[in-house]
Amino acid sequence: MSRPPDVDRLARSMLLLHGHDDEGHEHGHTPAPAESRPGSWRKAPDFTSDPDRAAAVRASSQADRERYLNSGLASVDCRFCHVSVKVKKLGPAHTSVQWTRDATQRCAHFTEIRDAGGDPARSPSCPRLADSIRHAVAEGCLEEYSSAPSPGDGEPSTSP
Ligand SMILES: [Zn+2]
């Protein structure tokens, strides 16, 4: 009789059926809830505010950086020529002065040097301004800026 092939075919069809059933089972399980349930993980890819958030993070770290760079930076007016420069006190013996072009042009001390045919760039600073800075420090207008990065800042200083 043709019993063995029958069994074989039956077994195969059962396997096929089982396999198909298994596939259908899985098919009905995975994508269906994702499409019918909006709160699932599928929401993440079309989360349109994600780039906004990235921009916000970038903006806040930019503000952080600015705050970091400007911390300890104070505006000091030269009492003699009344130009305003940004001064950052980095330590007891180290004061960083940011001269703007305008300040350099207007500083009477530098003007004097220019008038005398000298090069103001060779003069590190206006001595009167240095005096004014000392006064500002003495008056507590200029807080000493610690060059050590504040802990927890996490700012990677890899920028050139
Ligand atoms: Zn000056």
XYZ file of N, CA, C and O and ligand atoms in Angstrom:
641
model
N 0.814 -1.202 0.000
C 0.000 0.000 0.000
C 0.868 1.282 0.000
O 2.041 1.318 0.211
N 0.244 2.382 -0.183
C 1.012 3.617 -0.248
C 0.953 4.356 1.105
O 0.699 5.548 1.190
N 1.240 3.622 2.123
C 1.120 4.212 3.449
C 2.301 5.148 3.820
O 2.021 6.278 4.243
N 3.510 4.654 3.557
C 4.638 5.542 3.960
C 4.613 6.909 3.304
O 4.762 7.904 4.006
N 4.384 7.008 1.968
C 4.358 8.359 1.382
C 3.235 9.220 1.943
O 3.363 10.432 2.078
N 2.148 8.555 2.235
C 1.024 9.294 2.797
C 1.397 9.959 4.118
O 1.097 11.131 4.351
N 2.070 9.109 4.909
C 2.474 9.629 6.226
C 3.469 10.786 6.054
O 3.401 11.802 6.736
N 4.346 10.529 5.027
C 5.358 11.568 4.774
C 4.685 12.882 4.378
O 5.052 13.964 4.836
N 3.698 12.724 3.483
C 3.025 13.930 3.006
C 2.249 14.605 4.138
O 2.224 15.842 4.238
N 1.668 13.753 4.929
C 0.887 14.278 6.037
C 1.783 15.047 7.010
O 1.453 16.147 7.449
N 2.928 14.364 7.237
C 3.863 14.994 8.167
C 4.334 16.339 7.610
O 4.460 17.322 8.329
N 4.564 16.309 6.281
C 5.071 17.535 5.676
C 4.022 18.645 5.714
O 4.321 19.804 5.980
N 2.806 18.261 5.428
C 1.760 19.269 5.425
C 1.505 19.792 6.839
O 1.170 20.949 7.040
N 1.717 18.869 7.792
C 1.545 19.299 9.172
C 2.626 20.307 9.551
O 2.372 21.301 10.217
N 3.826 19.969 9.034
C 4.947 20.841 9.321
C 4.709 22.208 8.684
O 4.956 23.258 9.276
N 4.205 22.119 7.431
C 3.929 23.344 6.703
C 2.870 24.168 7.417
O 2.989 25.375 7.578
N 1.844 23.399 7.816
C 0.751 24.063 8.498
C 1.243 24.685 9.807
O 0.934 25.824 10.136
N 2.075 23.868 10.463
C 2.575 24.337 11.751
C 3.453 25.580 11.561
O 3.328 26.577 12.258
N 4.294 25.424 10.499
C 5.187 26.546 10.231
C 4.403 27.795 9.871
O 4.693 28.880 10.367
N 3.401 27.616 9.061
C 2.600 28.754 8.650
C 1.858 29.353 9.844
O 1.797 30.567 10.006
N 1.399 28.424 10.655
C 0.662 28.886 11.832
C 1.594 29.673 12.750
O 1.235 30.707 13.298
N 2.813 29.155 12.832
C 3.794 29.808 13.706
C 4.095 31.220 13.196
O 4.153 32.185 13.939
N 4.260 31.265 11.868
C 4.579 32.544 11.256
C 3.429 33.532 11.452
O 3.643 34.697 11.781
N 2.228 32.985 11.220
C 1.053 33.832 11.379
C 0.921 34.304 12.812
O 0.525 35.430 13.077
N 1.292 33.423 13.703
C 1.200 33.747 15.116
C 2.140 34.921 15.456
O 1.751 35.882 16.091
N 3.350 34.776 14.929
C 4.316 35.824 15.216
C 3.941 37.124 14.510
O 4.088 38.213 15.037
N 3.411 36.940 13.304
C 3.033 38.102 12.516
C 1.939 38.898 13.219
O 1.931 40.125 13.196
N 1.053 38.114 13.839
C -0.052 38.790 14.513
C 0.388 39.409 15.833
O -0.337 40.196 16.424
N 1.554 39.055 16.290
C 1.974 39.522 17.613
C 2.824 40.780 17.556
O 2.567 41.731 18.276
N 3.796 40.766 16.676
C 4.764 41.867 16.723
C 4.285 43.191 16.131
O 4.246 44.178 16.850
N 3.913 43.232 14.852
C 3.615 44.569 14.314
C 2.265 45.118 14.738
O 2.106 46.311 14.826
N 1.309 44.242 14.981
C -0.039 44.717 15.276
C -0.104 45.644 16.493
O -0.650 46.740 16.383
N 0.456 45.271 17.618
C 0.341 46.177 18.770
C 1.087 47.479 18.537
O 0.672 48.528 18.998
N 2.169 47.390 17.790
C 2.964 48.587 17.533
C 2.169 49.595 16.724
O 2.310 50.800 16.896
N 1.335 49.060 15.824
C 0.586 49.984 14.982
C -0.672 50.475 15.679
O -1.116 51.590 15.431
N -1.214 49.625 16.557
C -2.465 50.004 17.196
C -2.225 50.748 18.501
O -3.059 51.490 18.964
N -1.024 50.565 19.049
C -0.748 51.236 20.320
C 0.183 52.421 20.069
O 1.339 52.242 19.700
N -0.250 53.612 20.230
C 0.610 54.768 19.936
C 1.695 54.992 20.994
O 2.666 55.668 20.736
N 1.513 54.443 22.142
C 2.483 54.676 23.209
C 3.668 53.735 23.177
O 4.503 53.774 24.067
N 3.721 52.917 22.140
C 4.816 51.956 22.094
C 6.095 52.605 21.573
O 6.142 53.792 21.267
N 7.124 51.790 21.444
C 8.423 52.317 21.028
C 8.408 52.916 19.642
O 9.306 53.636 19.275
N 7.361 52.558 18.875
C 7.291 53.062 17.509
C 7.207 54.575 17.487
O 7.459 55.212 16.501
N 6.862 55.165 18.577
C 6.703 56.606 18.626
C 8.059 57.317 18.476
O 8.126 58.411 17.948
N 9.084 56.640 18.934
C 10.400 57.271 18.918
C 10.853 57.753 17.536
O 11.305 58.878 17.417
N 10.744 56.902 16.479
C 11.244 57.366 15.181
C 10.539 58.605 14.661
O 11.171 59.467 14.076
N 9.204 58.715 14.877
C 8.571 59.937 14.377
C 8.349 60.960 15.492
O 7.383 61.668 15.517
N 9.301 61.029 16.368
C 9.278 62.017 17.438
C 9.892 63.291 16.861
O 11.088 63.499 16.838
N 9.026 64.153 16.337
C 9.532 65.302 15.576
C 10.263 66.312 16.444
O 11.055 67.092 15.958
N 10.008 66.278 17.734
C 10.670 67.259 18.599
C 12.077 66.821 18.961
O 12.777 67.510 19.679
N 12.488 65.672 18.441
C 13.830 65.182 18.784
C 14.936 66.111 18.295
O 15.831 66.441 19.057
N 14.883 66.554 17.038
C 15.927 67.503 16.608
C 15.871 68.799 17.396
O 16.897 69.420 17.653
N 14.662 69.197 17.763
C 14.526 70.410 18.571
C 15.246 70.247 19.887
O 15.907 71.153 20.379
N 15.068 69.051 20.426
C 15.684 68.779 21.721
C 17.204 68.805 21.593
O 17.895 69.352 22.436
N 17.668 68.229 20.491
C 19.115 68.227 20.249
C 19.624 69.655 20.126
O 20.669 70.008 20.652
N 18.831 70.485 19.454
C 19.206 71.892 19.295
C 19.180 72.592 20.644
O 20.036 73.428 20.931
N 18.190 72.237 21.442
C 18.078 72.852 22.764
C 19.270 72.475 23.623
O 19.822 73.313 24.345
N 19.667 71.227 23.513
C 20.826 70.761 24.279
C 22.069 71.500 23.814
O 22.880 71.954 24.604
N 22.159 71.645 22.479
C 23.301 72.327 21.919
C 23.308 73.789 22.372
O 24.333 74.327 22.751
N 22.135 74.404 22.356
C 22.021 75.807 22.755
C 22.385 75.973 24.220
O 23.045 76.931 24.597
N 21.929 75.049 25.021
C 22.201 75.188 26.450
C 23.672 74.965 26.740
O 24.247 75.604 27.614
N 24.296 74.075 25.979
C 25.718 73.856 26.218
C 26.519 75.032 25.666
O 27.582 75.363 26.143
N 25.929 75.672 24.654
C 26.568 76.876 24.104
C 26.501 77.986 25.145
O 27.489 78.692 25.373
N 25.348 78.103 25.780
C 25.183 79.107 26.829
C 26.118 78.791 27.985
O 26.695 79.689 28.599
N 26.259 77.515 28.247
C 27.156 77.063 29.308
C 28.580 77.486 29.003
O 29.298 77.957 29.864
N 28.920 77.293 27.748
C 30.272 77.618 27.315
C 30.512 79.117 27.423
O 31.566 79.557 27.875
N 29.509 79.874 27.020
C 29.630 81.325 27.076
C 29.781 81.783 28.522
O 30.593 82.633 28.843
N 28.974 81.153 29.367
C 29.032 81.496 30.778
C 30.412 81.145 31.332
O 31.006 81.876 32.114
N 30.911 80.031 30.845
C 32.228 79.562 31.277
C 33.306 80.546 30.836
O 34.186 80.914 31.608
N 33.196 80.983 29.586
C 34.200 81.902 29.050
C 34.082 83.284 29.673
O 35.069 83.980 29.838
N 32.837 83.658 29.982
C 32.637 84.998 30.511
C 32.698 85.048 32.027
O 32.623 86.114 32.615
N 32.813 83.915 32.645
C 32.846 83.930 34.091
C 34.147 84.546 34.556
O 35.224 84.198 34.079
N 34.020 85.482 35.448
C 35.206 86.172 35.922
C 35.606 87.329 35.031
O 36.558 88.046 35.319
N 34.865 87.467 33.929
C 35.190 88.548 33.002
C 34.406 89.790 33.430
O 33.192 89.771 33.498
N 35.141 90.842 33.700
C 34.482 92.064 34.129
C 34.910 93.224 33.254
O 36.009 93.236 32.705
N 34.000 94.147 33.118
C 34.309 95.330 32.348
C 34.971 96.349 33.267
O 34.427 96.682 34.313
N 36.147 96.777 32.862
C 36.846 97.774 33.668
C 37.076 99.009 32.812
O 37.544 98.912 31.679
N 36.704 100.148 33.368
C 36.919 101.396 32.650
C 38.242 102.003 33.076
O 38.550 102.074 34.260
N 38.958 102.433 32.104
C 40.192 103.141 32.405
C 39.797 104.489 33.007
O 39.011 105.222 32.418
N 40.319 104.786 34.161
C 39.924 106.030 34.821
C 40.551 107.242 34.155
O 40.117 108.366 34.374
N 41.528 106.978 33.374
C 42.212 108.087 32.731
C 41.632 108.384 31.354
O 41.287 109.514 31.044
N 41.502 107.342 30.522
C 41.029 107.598 29.167
C 39.609 107.058 28.932
O 39.077 107.196 27.846
N 39.066 106.459 29.942
C 37.657 106.035 29.915
C 37.310 105.020 28.838
O 36.163 104.953 28.409
N 38.263 104.227 28.410
C 37.895 103.140 27.518
C 37.530 101.951 28.406
O 37.965 101.857 29.559
N 36.716 101.108 27.862
C 36.275 99.959 28.633
C 36.879 98.683 28.053
O 36.821 98.445 26.846
N 37.473 97.909 28.902
C 38.061 96.648 28.452
C 37.510 95.514 29.314
O 37.041 95.732 30.424
N 37.574 94.319 28.762
C 37.140 93.144 29.511
C 38.352 92.574 30.240
O 39.395 92.329 29.631
N 38.169 92.382 31.508
C 39.282 91.904 32.311
C 38.889 90.628 33.041
O 37.792 90.507 33.581
N 39.773 89.694 32.985
C 39.553 88.439 33.684
C 40.753 88.177 34.568
O 41.895 88.139 34.097
N 40.470 88.048 35.833
C 41.562 87.800 36.755
C 41.738 86.293 36.891
O 40.871 85.578 37.366
N 42.880 85.823 36.399
C 43.111 84.380 36.380
C 43.846 83.907 37.619
O 43.916 82.722 37.897
N 44.413 84.823 38.319
C 45.159 84.452 39.515
C 45.727 85.693 40.154
O 45.551 86.786 39.628
N 46.390 85.523 41.279
C 46.948 86.683 41.978
C 47.906 87.477 41.104
O 48.002 88.692 41.212
N 48.615 86.777 40.225
C 49.626 87.464 39.429
C 49.299 87.428 37.943
O 50.120 87.765 37.101
N 48.115 86.987 37.622
C 47.786 86.860 36.206
C 46.418 87.474 35.918
O 45.401 86.978 36.363
N 46.430 88.536 35.191
C 45.188 89.183 34.811
C 45.142 89.276 33.293
O 46.075 89.756 32.660
N 44.072 88.763 32.747
C 43.934 88.789 31.304
C 43.059 89.982 30.905
O 41.957 90.143 31.393
N 43.574 90.791 30.012
C 42.850 91.975 29.568
C 42.531 91.824 28.088
O 43.416 91.531 27.282
N 41.276 91.966 27.766
C 40.883 91.879 26.364
C 40.673 93.278 25.812
O 39.679 93.922 26.092
N 41.614 93.698 25.043
C 41.523 95.010 24.428
C 40.740 94.911 23.141
O 41.068 94.118 22.269
N 39.742 95.721 23.024
C 39.030 95.785 21.752
C 39.762 96.797 20.874
O 40.531 97.618 21.372
N 39.495 96.703 19.600
C 40.129 97.638 18.674
C 39.773 99.068 19.046
O 40.604 99.969 19.017
N 38.525 99.222 19.403
C 38.028 100.548 19.751
C 38.758 101.091 20.974
O 39.152 102.255 21.008
N 38.933 100.219 21.955
C 39.605 100.647 23.178
C 41.048 101.035 22.882
O 41.550 102.033 23.391
N 41.685 100.235 22.032
C 43.079 100.532 21.674
C 43.175 101.873 20.944
O 44.113 102.636 21.136
N 42.165 102.142 20.100
C 42.165 103.396 19.346
C 41.953 104.591 20.270
O 42.525 105.650 20.072
N 41.120 104.385 21.282
C 40.715 105.524 22.102
C 41.593 105.731 23.332
O 41.546 106.793 23.946
N 42.330 104.712 23.692
C 43.151 104.826 24.889
C 44.182 105.946 24.714
O 44.945 105.971 23.752
N 44.166 106.867 25.640
C 45.060 108.022 25.565
C 46.516 107.584 25.629
O 47.388 108.182 24.988
N 46.765 106.567 26.386
C 48.127 106.070 26.527
C 48.648 105.547 25.195
O 49.750 105.881 24.757
N 47.821 104.755 24.534
C 48.230 104.215 23.239
C 48.316 105.317 22.198
O 49.151 105.284 21.303
N 47.440 106.295 22.329
C 47.465 107.415 21.400
C 48.770 108.180 21.546
O 49.387 108.598 20.553
N 49.181 108.320 22.793
C 50.446 108.993 23.073
C 51.600 108.263 22.395
O 52.480 108.870 21.780
N 51.576 106.962 22.525
C 52.638 106.148 21.917
C 52.615 106.326 20.406
O 53.661 106.509 19.773
N 51.406 106.299 19.859
C 51.274 106.459 18.407
C 51.783 107.831 17.980
O 52.473 107.970 16.979
N 51.384 108.831 18.778
C 51.805 110.201 18.454
C 53.318 110.346 18.519
O 53.911 111.152 17.796
N 53.929 109.585 19.402
C 55.380 109.654 19.548
C 56.082 108.785 18.515
O 57.303 108.643 18.526
N 55.292 108.181 17.656
C 55.861 107.356 16.602
C 56.158 105.936 17.041
O 56.845 105.197 16.350
N 55.619 105.552 18.188
C 55.849 104.199 18.687
C 54.785 103.232 18.217
O 53.855 103.592 17.491
N 54.942 102.018 18.633
C 53.986 100.990 18.264
C 53.207 100.566 19.503
O 53.772 99.946 20.408
N 51.941 100.920 19.555
C 51.155 100.598 20.747
C 51.044 99.093 21.006
O 50.828 98.662 22.142
N 51.210 98.313 19.939
C 51.102 96.862 20.106
C 52.226 96.313 20.978
O 52.132 95.218 21.520
N 53.305 97.105 21.085
C 54.431 96.639 21.889
C 54.234 96.955 23.358
O 54.961 96.476 24.216
N 53.260 97.793 23.614
C 52.942 98.078 25.006
C 51.829 97.120 25.443
O 50.793 97.050 24.795
N 52.085 96.356 26.478
C 51.120 95.342 26.863
C 49.799 95.937 27.328
O 48.740 95.397 27.074
N 49.857 97.039 27.980
C 48.626 97.630 28.470
C 48.847 99.075 28.847
O 49.975 99.536 29.006
N 47.757 99.746 28.984
C 47.803 101.115 29.446
C 48.113 101.092 30.953
O 47.407 100.426 31.705
N 49.144 101.763 31.389
C 49.489 101.726 32.810
C 48.377 102.300 33.687
O 48.198 101.876 34.820
N 47.657 103.247 33.134
C 46.533 103.808 33.897
C 45.408 102.792 34.029
O 44.726 102.742 35.031
N 45.279 102.045 32.979
C 44.252 101.010 33.042
C 44.668 99.933 34.047
O 43.845 99.457 34.834
N 45.935 99.600 34.028
C 46.431 98.625 35.000
C 46.127 99.107 36.409
O 45.748 98.308 37.280
N 46.249 100.389 36.593
C 45.913 101.003 37.873
C 44.435 100.823 38.173
O 44.042 100.470 39.283
N 43.641 101.074 37.143
C 42.199 100.950 37.306
C 41.809 99.513 37.624
O 40.891 99.259 38.406
N 42.508 98.571 36.996
C 42.226 97.156 37.249
C 42.555 96.828 38.701
O 41.796 96.138 39.381
N 43.702 97.358 39.146
C 44.082 97.126 40.544
C 43.006 97.669 41.489
O 42.661 97.039 42.482
N 42.476 98.819 41.122
C 41.424 99.411 41.938
C 40.183 98.525 41.936
O 39.548 98.309 42.961
N 39.847 98.045 40.722
C 38.659 97.201 40.597
C 38.803 95.943 41.440
O 37.856 95.494 42.089
N 40.011 95.391 41.440
C 40.273 94.191 42.239
C 40.138 94.525 43.721
O 39.514 93.797 44.493
N 40.718 95.674 44.078
C 40.688 96.091 45.476
C 39.254 96.335 45.937
O 38.895 96.067 47.079
N 38.446 96.836 45.015
C 37.055 97.129 45.370
C 36.171 95.894 45.274
O 34.984 95.951 45.555
N 36.772 94.800 44.850
C 36.004 93.560 44.765
C 35.126 93.489 43.534
O 34.219 92.662 43.457
N 35.376 94.375 42.572
C 34.587 94.361 41.344
C 35.006 93.202 40.443
O 34.293 92.803 39.537
N 36.189 92.718 40.726
C 36.740 91.682 39.865
C 36.998 90.440 40.707
O 37.874 90.437 41.573
N 36.222 89.440 40.475
C 36.460 88.239 41.257
C 37.493 87.360 40.573
O 37.538 87.264 39.347
N 38.303 86.779 41.399
C 39.359 85.946 40.855
C 38.761 84.730 40.181
O 37.872 84.075 40.718
N 39.250 84.503 39.020
C 38.728 83.398 38.233
C 39.658 82.205 38.343
O 40.842 82.283 38.034
N 39.099 81.112 38.807
C 39.902 79.894 38.920
C 40.003 79.228 37.559
O 38.999 78.954 36.909
N 41.230 78.969 37.135
C 41.416 78.374 35.817
C 41.066 76.891 35.806
O 40.930 76.288 34.761
N 40.913 76.322 36.985
C 40.524 74.915 37.054
C 39.054 74.793 36.687
O 38.222 75.541 37.189
N 38.718 73.887 35.775
C 37.316 73.730 35.392
C 36.477 73.232 36.559
O 36.924 72.402 37.349
N 35.301 73.791 36.663
C 34.427 73.397 37.755
C 34.033 71.935 37.611
O 33.776 71.467 36.505
N 34.001 71.214 38.713
C 33.663 69.792 38.631
C 32.220 69.600 38.170
O 31.341 70.380 38.492
N 32.038 68.548 37.396
C 30.686 68.263 36.920
C 30.333 69.047 35.683
O 29.238 68.941 35.184
N 31.244 69.834 35.201
C 30.977 70.611 34.001
C 30.891 69.677 32.794
O 29.980 69.727 32.012
N 31.886 68.785 32.720
C 31.858 67.777 31.672
C 32.072 68.360 30.298
O 31.794 67.727 29.303
N 32.557 69.556 30.241
C 32.781 70.185 28.932
C 34.069 69.652 28.324
O 35.146 69.864 28.869
N 33.977 68.944 27.222
C 35.206 68.439 26.599
C 35.933 69.573 25.896
O 35.411 70.164 24.971
N 37.093 69.883 26.372
C 37.822 71.020 25.818
C 38.709 70.571 24.660
O 39.917 70.667 24.711
N 38.068 70.031 23.644
C 38.832 69.546 22.505
C 38.848 70.561 21.379
O 39.442 70.329 20.361
N 38.184 71.670 21.603
C 38.129 72.683 20.569
C 39.504 73.337 20.401
O 40.217 73.506 21.382
N 39.831 73.711 19.180
C 41.160 74.268 18.939
C 41.307 75.676 19.519
O 40.362 76.387 19.665
Zn 44.198 104.012 28.913
